Amino acid sequence: MQAKDSNPPDGGYGWVVVVSAFTVMGLTVAVLKTFGLFFVEIQQHFDELASTTSWITSVTIAVFHLGAPVASSLCAQYTHRTVVITGGLLAFSGMALGFFGFNMVWMYATTGFLQGLGISFSWTPAISIVSHYFSKKRALANAIASAGECAFAFTFGPFFQWLISQYGWEGSLLIIGGIQLNICVCGVLMRPLASSCLLEESHCETETPPGNGAPRRDKEDKSPIMHKTFNWMLVRRTEFVLYAIFGILAAMSFFVPPLFLVPLSYSLGIDESWTASLLSILAMVDFGGRLLCGWYANLHVTKTIHLLAMTIVLISTSLMLLPLAHNYLSLAIFTGFYGFFFGTTVAIHITVLADVVGMPEFDSALGLFMLIRSTGGFVGPPLAGLIVDRAGDYRAGFYMAGATLVLSAGFLIILDQRQQRKKQGNKIRTKPEKSTLPYPSLHILKHQ
């Protein structure tokens, strides 16, 4: 049964899985990223404070990350297909029930909790199964799948705005929920890889009955697949811990620039219409960065973890330079650099995780990584806000994000050095012992 991990198809039906994951990314994370368009509408409808209304998105993000280990555990017990379909139904339920809008607590429970759980149950297995289907082309496949977030976010902005103007925020939630049912269709297309490998192995190990094209399947062959368990002990592996620390520090930084980019542009006296275009630029270059980095990583010219460390350093450099902008043109240029290198990082960081832990433990590692990384996402924005308040300048938030990313790159370097030492140690241990005697016969006599 190891064949399914050591020899994935690296193409073929795997590209159907990639397209399905691309769509799932768009119908989950892209919806979450553009949900801010409903913020003012919901706030005015319930006549609540901005802080109270913002808890809808906060609950969604929290449940999205906290549900990742649960989703990974369910994938281990059942199949990725089953969990994705369940996630699609949960996402639809969250939006459809939000249509009723009884009160703010109801919104927390529906468009907050249910939607977040649906996103977690859809996103986690979708990105996981892509890595199972690919090995040599894993970086490219993950990059294409993750690019769905950018492509859908670019189109969802004006589309959601039009829906709100035509049907109100309640009707728009119901329509979006219906659109999210397509997650279930994508889940159906995510054919379990283990079953196809089982058929291939049984075909090789047993004879096909005459006149019957279907190979005979042995019940005992299913046991290694059906008894997988979620490995919580990954937290004891030093390599995983180092990568998880990198994830925490990176998450502390990644949520800061989008938060302070618009206020910074306002402080520079840039018009609102021009400021909105910065977000479009961010989405477009992010999309290009993901695809280009995935293509380059697929060439295997540079070790993936080295490529990730380089992109992290380039992101931190662009964040350090961004506060130097004093007009729209310079701000747009630095924003483009940040968005491009951010896209390159997102394209390969999941691939590096698979390289660190290995595919047999990848499902468990992805869930734990998402859970641990969430702490950085929760701590980063408030910490940056505190620094901005103390400094009285939005630029301070970008400096904080850049410095934190430099620190995160240090943990990647430590991880890479540890892997190199471990690899060299394995080579030394497996190296055959050389005989010091000139003739094999004398070597035999010595041992006798």
Coordinates of C-alpha atoms in Angstrom, one line a residue:
M1 CA 0.0 0.0 0.0
Q2 CA 3.0 2.3 0.0
A3 CA 2.7 2.8 -3.7
K4 CA 0.0 5.3 -3.4
D5 CA 2.4 7.7 -1.6
S6 CA 5.7 6.8 -3.2
N7 CA 4.5 6.7 -6.8
P8 CA 1.6 9.1 -7.4
P9 CA 0.3 9.5 -11.0
D10 CA 1.9 13.0 -11.4
G11 CA -0.7 13.9 -14.1
G12 CA -3.6 12.3 -15.9
Y13 CA -6.7 12.4 -13.7
G14 CA -4.7 14.4 -11.2
W15 CA -5.2 17.6 -13.4
V16 CA -9.0 17.1 -12.9
V17 CA -8.3 17.1 -9.2
V18 CA -6.2 20.3 -9.5
V19 CA -9.1 22.1 -11.4
S20 CA -11.5 20.9 -8.7
A21 CA -9.2 22.2 -5.9
F22 CA -8.8 25.5 -7.9
T23 CA -12.6 25.9 -7.8
V24 CA -12.8 25.0 -4.1
M25 CA -10.2 27.6 -3.2
G26 CA -12.3 30.2 -5.0
L27 CA -15.6 29.2 -3.4
T28 CA -14.1 29.2 0.1
V29 CA -11.1 31.5 0.8
A30 CA -12.1 34.0 -2.0
V31 CA -15.6 34.3 -0.5
L32 CA -14.0 34.9 2.9
K33 CA -11.6 37.6 1.5
T34 CA -14.5 39.5 -0.1
F35 CA -17.0 39.2 2.7
G36 CA -16.0 42.7 3.8
L37 CA -18.4 44.0 1.2
F38 CA -21.3 42.8 3.5
F39 CA -19.8 44.5 6.6
V40 CA -21.4 47.9 6.3
E41 CA -24.8 46.4 5.1
I42 CA -25.0 44.0 8.1
Q43 CA -23.8 46.7 10.6
Q44 CA -26.4 49.2 9.4
H45 CA -29.2 46.5 9.4
F46 CA -28.6 45.5 13.0
D47 CA -27.4 49.0 14.1
E48 CA -24.4 47.5 15.8
L49 CA -20.8 48.7 16.4
A50 CA -18.1 47.9 13.9
S51 CA -16.3 45.8 16.6
T52 CA -19.4 43.8 17.2
T53 CA -20.0 43.2 13.5
S54 CA -16.4 42.3 12.8
W55 CA -16.8 39.2 15.0
I56 CA -18.6 37.5 12.2
T57 CA -15.4 37.4 10.1
S58 CA -13.3 36.7 13.2
V59 CA -15.4 33.6 14.1
T60 CA -15.2 32.4 10.4
I61 CA -11.4 32.7 10.4
A62 CA -11.0 31.1 13.8
V63 CA -13.2 28.1 13.0
F64 CA -11.5 27.8 9.6
H65 CA -8.1 27.2 11.3
L66 CA -9.3 25.3 14.4
G67 CA -11.3 22.9 12.2
A68 CA -8.3 21.9 10.1
P69 CA -7.1 19.1 12.4
V70 CA -10.6 17.8 12.5
A71 CA -10.9 17.8 8.7
S72 CA -7.5 16.0 8.4
S73 CA -8.5 13.4 10.9
L74 CA -11.8 12.8 9.0
C75 CA -9.8 12.4 5.8
A76 CA -7.6 9.8 7.5
Q77 CA -10.7 7.9 8.6
Y78 CA -12.8 8.3 5.5
T79 CA -11.9 9.9 2.2
H80 CA -11.0 13.4 1.0
R81 CA -14.1 13.3 -1.3
T82 CA -16.4 12.7 1.6
V83 CA -15.0 15.5 3.7
V84 CA -15.1 18.0 0.8
I85 CA -18.7 17.2 0.0
T86 CA -19.6 17.7 3.7
G87 CA -17.7 21.0 3.7
G88 CA -19.8 22.2 0.7
L89 CA -23.0 21.4 2.5
L90 CA -21.9 23.2 5.6
A91 CA -20.8 26.3 3.7
F92 CA -24.2 26.4 1.9
S93 CA -26.0 25.9 5.2
G94 CA -24.1 28.8 6.8
M95 CA -24.9 31.3 4.0
A96 CA -28.5 30.0 3.4
L97 CA -29.4 30.2 7.1
G98 CA -27.7 33.7 7.3
F99 CA -30.4 34.8 4.9
F100 CA -32.9 34.9 7.7
G101 CA -30.7 37.3 9.8
F102 CA -32.7 37.1 13.1
N103 CA -30.0 38.8 15.2
M104 CA -26.2 39.1 15.5
V105 CA -25.8 35.9 17.5
W106 CA -27.6 34.1 14.6
M107 CA -25.1 35.6 12.2
Y108 CA -22.2 34.4 14.4
A109 CA -23.6 30.9 14.4
T110 CA -24.4 30.7 10.6
T111 CA -22.2 32.9 8.4
G112 CA -19.5 32.7 11.2
F113 CA -19.4 29.2 12.6
L114 CA -21.0 27.1 9.9
Q115 CA -19.4 28.9 7.1
G116 CA -16.0 28.7 8.8
L117 CA -16.4 24.9 9.4
G118 CA -17.5 24.5 5.8
I119 CA -14.4 26.3 4.5
S120 CA -12.2 24.2 6.7
F121 CA -13.7 20.9 5.7
S122 CA -13.4 22.0 2.0
W123 CA -10.1 23.7 1.8
T124 CA -8.0 21.3 3.9
P125 CA -8.8 18.0 2.0
A126 CA -8.8 19.8 -1.3
I127 CA -5.2 21.1 -0.9
S128 CA -4.2 17.8 0.6
I129 CA -5.4 15.5 -2.1
V130 CA -3.5 17.5 -4.8
S131 CA -0.3 16.8 -3.0
H132 CA -1.2 13.1 -2.9
Y133 CA -1.7 13.0 -6.7
F134 CA 1.6 14.7 -7.5
S135 CA 5.2 14.2 -6.6
K136 CA 7.6 15.7 -9.2
K137 CA 5.0 18.3 -10.3
R138 CA 3.7 18.9 -6.8
A139 CA 4.8 22.5 -6.6
L140 CA 3.2 23.4 -9.9
A141 CA 0.0 21.6 -9.0
N142 CA -0.3 23.3 -5.6
A143 CA 0.4 26.7 -7.2
I144 CA -2.3 26.3 -9.8
A145 CA -4.8 25.1 -7.1
S146 CA -4.0 27.9 -4.8
A147 CA -4.3 30.5 -7.6
G148 CA -8.1 29.9 -7.6
E149 CA -8.2 32.1 -4.5
C150 CA -6.9 35.1 -6.4
A151 CA -8.8 34.5 -9.7
F152 CA -12.2 34.2 -7.9
A153 CA -11.4 37.1 -5.5
F154 CA -10.7 39.4 -8.4
T155 CA -14.2 38.6 -10.0
F156 CA -16.2 38.2 -6.7
G157 CA -15.6 41.8 -5.7
P158 CA -17.7 43.5 -8.4
F159 CA -20.1 40.5 -8.6
F160 CA -20.9 40.6 -4.9
Q161 CA -21.4 44.3 -5.1
W162 CA -23.9 43.9 -7.9
L163 CA -25.7 41.2 -6.0
I164 CA -26.1 43.4 -2.9
S165 CA -27.5 46.3 -5.1
Q166 CA -30.0 44.0 -6.7
Y167 CA -31.1 41.6 -4.0
G168 CA -29.9 43.1 -0.7
W169 CA -27.4 41.5 1.6
E170 CA -29.9 38.8 2.7
G171 CA -30.7 37.6 -0.8
S172 CA -27.0 37.8 -1.8
L173 CA -26.1 35.4 1.0
L174 CA -28.6 32.9 -0.2
I175 CA -27.4 33.2 -3.8
I176 CA -23.7 32.8 -2.8
G177 CA -24.7 29.8 -0.7
G178 CA -26.2 28.2 -3.7
I179 CA -23.0 28.9 -5.7
Q180 CA -21.0 27.2 -2.9
L181 CA -22.9 24.0 -3.5
N182 CA -20.6 23.6 -6.4
I183 CA -18.0 22.6 -3.8
C184 CA -19.9 19.3 -3.6
V185 CA -19.5 18.8 -7.3
C186 CA -15.8 19.4 -7.0
G187 CA -15.7 16.9 -4.1
V188 CA -17.3 14.2 -6.2
L189 CA -14.6 14.7 -8.9
M190 CA -11.9 14.2 -6.2
R191 CA -11.5 10.4 -6.8
P192 CA -9.7 8.7 -3.9
L193 CA -6.2 7.9 -5.1
A194 CA -5.9 4.9 -2.7
S195 CA -8.7 3.0 -4.5
S196 CA -7.1 3.3 -7.9
C197 CA -3.8 2.1 -6.5
L198 CA -5.6 -0.8 -4.9
L199 CA -7.0 -1.8 -8.2
E200 CA -3.6 -1.6 -9.9
E201 CA -1.9 -3.6 -7.2
S202 CA -4.6 -6.3 -7.1
H203 CA -4.3 -6.4 -10.9
C204 CA -0.6 -7.1 -10.7
E205 CA -0.8 -9.6 -7.8
T206 CA -3.9 -11.6 -8.8
E207 CA -5.0 -13.1 -12.1
T208 CA -7.9 -11.5 -14.0
P209 CA -10.7 -14.0 -14.5
P210 CA -11.3 -14.9 -18.2
G211 CA -14.0 -12.8 -19.8
N212 CA -14.1 -10.3 -16.9
G213 CA -12.2 -7.0 -17.2
A214 CA -12.5 -6.2 -13.5
P215 CA -9.7 -7.6 -11.3
R216 CA -10.5 -9.6 -8.3
R217 CA -10.2 -7.6 -5.0
D218 CA -9.1 -9.1 -1.8
K219 CA -10.7 -7.8 1.4
E220 CA -7.4 -8.1 3.2
D221 CA -5.9 -5.5 0.9
K222 CA -8.3 -2.8 2.2
S223 CA -7.1 -3.0 5.8
P224 CA -4.0 -0.8 5.4
I225 CA -6.1 1.9 3.8
M226 CA -9.1 1.8 6.2
H227 CA -7.1 2.0 9.4
K228 CA -5.2 5.2 9.0
T229 CA -5.1 7.4 12.1
F230 CA -4.4 11.1 12.7
N231 CA -0.8 11.5 14.1
W232 CA -0.8 14.0 16.9
M233 CA 2.8 13.1 17.8
L234 CA 4.2 15.2 15.0
V235 CA 4.6 17.9 17.5
R236 CA 7.5 15.9 18.9
R237 CA 9.4 16.0 15.6
T238 CA 12.0 18.8 15.6
E239 CA 11.7 19.4 11.9
F240 CA 7.9 19.9 12.1
V241 CA 8.2 22.2 15.1
L242 CA 10.8 24.4 13.3
Y243 CA 8.5 24.7 10.3
A244 CA 5.5 25.4 12.5
I245 CA 7.4 28.2 14.2
F246 CA 8.1 29.6 10.7
G247 CA 4.4 29.4 10.0
I248 CA 3.5 31.3 13.2
L249 CA 5.9 34.1 12.4
A250 CA 4.9 34.3 8.8
A251 CA 1.2 34.4 9.7
M252 CA 1.9 37.3 12.1
S253 CA 3.2 39.3 9.1
F254 CA 0.9 38.2 6.3
F255 CA -2.3 39.6 7.8
V256 CA -0.7 43.1 8.5
P257 CA -0.2 44.6 5.0
P258 CA -3.8 44.2 3.7
L259 CA -5.0 45.7 7.0
F260 CA -2.9 48.9 6.9
L261 CA -2.5 49.4 3.1
V262 CA -5.7 51.4 2.6
P263 CA -5.2 53.6 5.8
L264 CA -1.6 54.3 4.7
S265 CA -2.8 55.4 1.2
Y266 CA -5.4 57.7 2.8
S267 CA -2.8 59.2 5.0
L268 CA -0.8 60.0 1.9
G269 CA -3.8 61.9 0.5
I270 CA -4.6 59.4 -2.3
D271 CA -8.1 59.4 -3.6
E272 CA -10.5 56.5 -2.6
S273 CA -11.0 55.4 -6.2
W274 CA -7.2 55.0 -6.7
T275 CA -6.9 53.3 -3.3
A276 CA -9.4 50.6 -4.4
S277 CA -7.2 49.8 -7.4
L278 CA -4.3 48.9 -5.1
L279 CA -6.3 45.9 -4.0
S280 CA -6.9 44.8 -7.6
I281 CA -3.2 45.2 -8.3
L282 CA -2.5 43.1 -5.2
A283 CA -4.8 40.3 -6.5
M284 CA -3.4 40.3 -10.0
V285 CA 0.3 40.1 -9.1
D286 CA -0.5 37.5 -6.4
F287 CA -2.1 35.3 -9.1
G288 CA 1.0 35.8 -11.4
G289 CA 3.4 35.1 -8.6
R290 CA 1.8 31.8 -7.7
L291 CA 1.8 30.4 -11.2
L292 CA 5.3 31.6 -12.0
C293 CA 6.8 30.2 -8.8
G294 CA 5.0 26.9 -9.2
W295 CA 6.4 26.6 -12.8
Y296 CA 9.9 27.5 -11.6
A297 CA 9.8 25.1 -8.7
N298 CA 8.6 22.3 -11.0
L299 CA 11.9 22.7 -12.9
H300 CA 13.8 21.5 -9.7
V301 CA 16.6 24.0 -10.3
T302 CA 16.4 25.3 -6.7
K303 CA 15.6 23.2 -3.7
T304 CA 12.1 24.1 -2.6
I305 CA 12.9 25.1 0.9
H306 CA 15.7 27.4 -0.4
L307 CA 13.3 29.0 -2.8
L308 CA 10.8 29.6 0.1
A309 CA 13.5 31.2 2.2
M310 CA 14.5 33.5 -0.7
T311 CA 10.8 34.6 -1.3
I312 CA 10.4 35.3 2.4
V313 CA 13.5 37.6 2.4
L314 CA 12.2 39.3 -0.8
I315 CA 8.7 39.9 0.8
S316 CA 10.4 41.4 3.9
T317 CA 12.5 43.7 1.7
S318 CA 9.4 44.9 -0.2
L319 CA 7.6 45.5 3.1
M320 CA 10.5 47.5 4.5
L321 CA 10.6 49.6 1.3
L322 CA 6.8 50.1 1.0
P323 CA 6.6 52.8 3.7
L324 CA 9.1 54.9 1.7
A325 CA 6.3 55.5 -0.9
H326 CA 5.0 59.1 -1.0
N327 CA 2.5 59.0 -3.9
Y328 CA 0.2 56.6 -5.7
L329 CA 2.7 55.4 -8.3
S330 CA 5.4 54.5 -5.8
L331 CA 2.9 52.9 -3.5
A332 CA 1.4 50.8 -6.4
I333 CA 4.9 49.6 -7.4
F334 CA 5.9 48.5 -3.9
T335 CA 2.4 46.9 -3.4
G336 CA 3.0 45.0 -6.6
F337 CA 6.3 43.7 -5.4
Y338 CA 4.8 42.6 -2.1
G339 CA 1.8 40.9 -3.8
F340 CA 4.0 39.1 -6.3
F341 CA 6.4 37.6 -3.7
F342 CA 3.5 36.8 -1.4
G343 CA 2.0 34.8 -4.2
T344 CA 5.3 32.9 -4.7
T345 CA 5.4 32.0 -1.0
V346 CA 1.8 30.8 -0.9
A347 CA 2.4 28.7 -4.0
I348 CA 5.2 26.5 -2.4
H349 CA 4.8 26.6 1.4
I350 CA 2.5 23.6 1.4
T351 CA 4.9 21.7 -0.9
V352 CA 7.7 22.4 1.6
L353 CA 5.5 21.0 4.4
A354 CA 5.1 17.8 2.4
D355 CA 8.9 17.6 1.9
V356 CA 9.5 18.1 5.6
V357 CA 7.2 15.4 7.0
G358 CA 6.7 13.0 4.0
M359 CA 3.5 12.1 2.3
P360 CA 2.4 9.3 4.8
E361 CA 2.1 12.0 7.5
F362 CA 1.1 14.9 5.3
D363 CA -2.7 14.9 6.1
S364 CA -2.0 15.0 9.9
A365 CA 0.8 17.6 9.4
L366 CA -1.4 19.9 7.3
G367 CA -4.1 20.0 10.0
L368 CA -1.7 20.6 12.8
F369 CA 0.2 23.2 10.8
M370 CA -3.0 25.2 10.2
L371 CA -4.0 25.0 13.8
I372 CA -0.6 26.1 15.1
R373 CA -0.2 28.8 12.4
S374 CA -3.5 30.4 13.4
T375 CA -1.9 31.8 16.6
G376 CA 0.2 34.0 14.4
G377 CA -2.8 35.2 12.5
F378 CA -4.6 36.1 15.8
V379 CA -1.6 37.8 17.4
G380 CA -0.1 39.6 14.4
P381 CA -2.8 42.3 13.6
P382 CA -3.4 43.4 17.2
L383 CA 0.4 43.6 17.9
A384 CA 0.9 45.6 14.7
G385 CA -2.1 47.8 15.7
L386 CA -0.5 48.4 19.1
I387 CA 2.8 49.4 17.5
V388 CA 1.0 51.7 15.1
D389 CA -0.8 53.4 18.0
R390 CA 2.5 53.9 19.9
A391 CA 4.3 55.2 16.9
G392 CA 1.4 57.2 15.5
D393 CA 2.3 56.1 12.0
Y394 CA 0.9 53.3 9.8
R395 CA 4.4 52.7 8.4
A396 CA 5.4 51.1 11.7
G397 CA 3.1 48.2 11.0
F398 CA 4.9 47.4 7.8
Y399 CA 8.3 47.6 9.5
M400 CA 7.1 45.2 12.2
A401 CA 5.8 42.7 9.5
G402 CA 9.1 42.9 7.6
A403 CA 11.2 42.3 10.6
T404 CA 9.0 39.3 11.7
L405 CA 9.4 37.7 8.3
V406 CA 13.2 38.0 8.4
L407 CA 13.1 36.2 11.7
S408 CA 10.8 33.4 10.2
A409 CA 13.4 32.9 7.4
G410 CA 16.0 32.1 10.1
F411 CA 13.9 29.1 11.2
L412 CA 13.8 27.9 7.6
I413 CA 17.6 28.1 7.4
I414 CA 17.9 26.2 10.7
L415 CA 15.5 23.5 9.4
D416 CA 17.4 23.1 6.2
Q417 CA 20.8 22.8 8.0
R418 CA 19.3 20.1 10.3
Q419 CA 17.9 18.2 7.3
Q420 CA 21.3 18.4 5.6
R421 CA 23.1 17.0 8.7
K422 CA 20.5 14.3 9.1
K423 CA 21.0 13.3 5.4
Q424 CA 24.8 13.2 5.8
G425 CA 24.5 11.1 8.9
N426 CA 22.3 8.6 7.1
K427 CA 24.8 8.3 4.3
I428 CA 27.6 7.7 6.8
R429 CA 25.7 5.0 8.6
T430 CA 24.7 3.2 5.4
K431 CA 28.2 3.4 3.9
P432 CA 29.6 -0.2 3.6
E433 CA 32.6 -0.9 5.8
K434 CA 35.8 -1.2 3.8
S435 CA 38.2 -4.1 4.4
T436 CA 41.7 -3.1 5.4
L437 CA 43.1 -6.5 4.3
P438 CA 44.5 -6.8 0.8
Y439 CA 42.7 -10.0 -0.2
P440 CA 39.1 -11.2 0.5
S441 CA 40.4 -14.6 1.5
L442 CA 42.5 -13.1 4.3
H443 CA 39.5 -11.1 5.4
I444 CA 37.5 -14.4 5.8
L445 CA 40.3 -16.1 7.7
K446 CA 40.5 -13.1 10.1
H447 CA 36.8 -13.5 11.0
Q448 CA 37.2 -17.2 11.4

